[in-house]
Short mmCIF file of C-alpha atoms in Angstrom, two decimals:
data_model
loop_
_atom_site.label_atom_id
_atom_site.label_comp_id
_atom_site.label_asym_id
_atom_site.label_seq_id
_atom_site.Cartn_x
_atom_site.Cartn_y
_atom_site.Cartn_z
CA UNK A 1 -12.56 -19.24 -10.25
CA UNK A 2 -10.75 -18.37 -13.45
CA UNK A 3 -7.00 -17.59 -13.26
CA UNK A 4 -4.75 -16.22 -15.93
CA UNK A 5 -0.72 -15.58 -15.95
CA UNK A 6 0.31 -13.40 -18.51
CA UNK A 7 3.31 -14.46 -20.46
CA UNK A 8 6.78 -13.59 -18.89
CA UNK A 9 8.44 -12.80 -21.95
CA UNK A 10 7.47 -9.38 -22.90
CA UNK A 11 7.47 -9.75 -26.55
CA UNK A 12 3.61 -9.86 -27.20
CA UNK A 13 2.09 -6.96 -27.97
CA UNK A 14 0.16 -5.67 -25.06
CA UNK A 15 -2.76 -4.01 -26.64
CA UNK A 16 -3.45 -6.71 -28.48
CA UNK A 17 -2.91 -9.21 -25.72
CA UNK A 18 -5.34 -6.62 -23.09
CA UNK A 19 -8.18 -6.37 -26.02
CA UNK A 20 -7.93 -9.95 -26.46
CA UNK A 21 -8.19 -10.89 -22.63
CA UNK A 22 -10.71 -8.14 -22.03
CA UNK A 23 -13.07 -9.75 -25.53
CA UNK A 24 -12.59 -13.52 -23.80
CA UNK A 25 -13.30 -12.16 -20.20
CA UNK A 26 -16.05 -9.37 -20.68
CA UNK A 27 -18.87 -10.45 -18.68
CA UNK A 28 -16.87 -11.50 -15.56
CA UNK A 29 -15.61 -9.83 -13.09
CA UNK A 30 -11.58 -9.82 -12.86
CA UNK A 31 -9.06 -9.05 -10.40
CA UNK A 32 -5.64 -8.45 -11.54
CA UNK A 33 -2.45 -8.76 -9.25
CA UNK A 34 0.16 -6.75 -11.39
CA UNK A 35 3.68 -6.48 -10.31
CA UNK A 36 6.18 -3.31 -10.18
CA UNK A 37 9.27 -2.23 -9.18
CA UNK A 38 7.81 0.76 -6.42
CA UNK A 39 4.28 1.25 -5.26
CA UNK A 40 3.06 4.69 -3.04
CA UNK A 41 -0.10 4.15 -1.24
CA UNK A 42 -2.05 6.61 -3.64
CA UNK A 43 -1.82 3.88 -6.29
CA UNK A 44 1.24 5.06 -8.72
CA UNK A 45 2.87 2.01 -10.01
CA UNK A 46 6.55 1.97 -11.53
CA UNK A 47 7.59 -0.79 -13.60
CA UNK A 48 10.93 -1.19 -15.37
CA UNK A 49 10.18 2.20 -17.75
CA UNK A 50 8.82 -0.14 -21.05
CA UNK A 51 5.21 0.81 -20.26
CA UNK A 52 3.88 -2.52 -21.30
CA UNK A 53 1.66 -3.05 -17.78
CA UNK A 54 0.22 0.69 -18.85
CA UNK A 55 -0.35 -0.31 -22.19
CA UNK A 56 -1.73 -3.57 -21.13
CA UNK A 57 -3.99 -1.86 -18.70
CA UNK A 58 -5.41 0.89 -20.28
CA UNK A 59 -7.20 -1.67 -23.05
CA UNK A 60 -8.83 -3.57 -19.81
CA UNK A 61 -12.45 -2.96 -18.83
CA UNK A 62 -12.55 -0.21 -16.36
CA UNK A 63 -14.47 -2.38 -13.49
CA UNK A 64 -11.81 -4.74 -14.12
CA UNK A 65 -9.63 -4.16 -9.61
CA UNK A 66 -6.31 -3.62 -10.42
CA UNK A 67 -4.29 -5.03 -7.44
CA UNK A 68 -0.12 -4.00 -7.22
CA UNK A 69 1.77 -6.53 -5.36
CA UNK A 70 5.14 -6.14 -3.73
CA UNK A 71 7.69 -6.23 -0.95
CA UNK A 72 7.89 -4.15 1.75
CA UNK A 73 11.03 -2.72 0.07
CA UNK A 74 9.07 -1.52 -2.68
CA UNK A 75 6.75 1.04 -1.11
CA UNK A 76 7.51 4.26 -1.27
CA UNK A 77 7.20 6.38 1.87
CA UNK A 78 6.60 9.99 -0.27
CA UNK A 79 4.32 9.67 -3.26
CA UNK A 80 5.77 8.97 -7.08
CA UNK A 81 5.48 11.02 -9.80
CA UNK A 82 2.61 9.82 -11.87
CA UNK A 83 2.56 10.39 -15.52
CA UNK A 84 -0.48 10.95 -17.53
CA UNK A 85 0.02 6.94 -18.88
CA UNK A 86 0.28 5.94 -15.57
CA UNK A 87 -1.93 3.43 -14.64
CA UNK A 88 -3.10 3.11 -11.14
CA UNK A 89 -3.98 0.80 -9.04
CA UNK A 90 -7.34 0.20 -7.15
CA UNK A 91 -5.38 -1.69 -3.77
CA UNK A 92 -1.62 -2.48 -3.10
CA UNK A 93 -0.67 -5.66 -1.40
CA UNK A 94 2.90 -5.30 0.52
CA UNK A 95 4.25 -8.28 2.15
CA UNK A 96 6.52 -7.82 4.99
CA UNK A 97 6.16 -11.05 6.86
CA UNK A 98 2.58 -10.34 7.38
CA UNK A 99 0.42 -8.67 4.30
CA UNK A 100 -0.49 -5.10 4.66
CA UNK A 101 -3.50 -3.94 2.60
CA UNK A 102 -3.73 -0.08 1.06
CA UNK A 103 -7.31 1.11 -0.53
CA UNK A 104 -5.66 3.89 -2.52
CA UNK A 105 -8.78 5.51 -4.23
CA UNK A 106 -6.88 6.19 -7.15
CA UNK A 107 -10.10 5.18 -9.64
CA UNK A 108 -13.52 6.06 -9.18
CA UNK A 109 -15.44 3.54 -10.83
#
């Protein structure tokens, strides 16, 4: 199994960085954990209002499952606005103590 961690420093460009991944990792099949600062169980991600996970994202192959992970604290209980450069996710991961798995349906693929 292949695993990657993106860099924590955000200064990389991430179009650049996604087309490069996506070139290297083509032919494979990739799941993606990506982090945020809210979640709603229809897939709407917020991050810290830079846009580089969207930007990062939207470069990535489209089969690529885009997984959100976060606290319990960090799911919303009404939905979030969703931009057009949103980009959603394909499951979100909330761990209270025990991990609660949401299919949100956001993508058709």
């Amino acid at each position: 199994v292949n695993s990657l961690i993106l860099p924590t420093n955000r200064a990389r460009d991430p179009i650049v960085l996604g087309k490069t991944i996506a070139s290297r990792y083509a032919n494979q099949r990739m799941y993606l954990l990506v982090p945020g600062q809210q979640f709603d169980v229809t897939g709407t991600r917020h991050g810290r209002g830079g846009g580089w996970y969207d930007r990062f994202l939207s470069v990535l192959p489209t089969h690529w499952v885009r997984i959100g992970i976060a606290r319990a604290d960090q799911l919303s209980s009404s939905p979030l606005i969703r931009r057009p450069w949103d980009q959603p996710m394909d499951w979100v991961l909330i761990y209270n103590g025990v991990w609660q798995v949401y299919e949100t349906g956001a993508r058709s693929f």
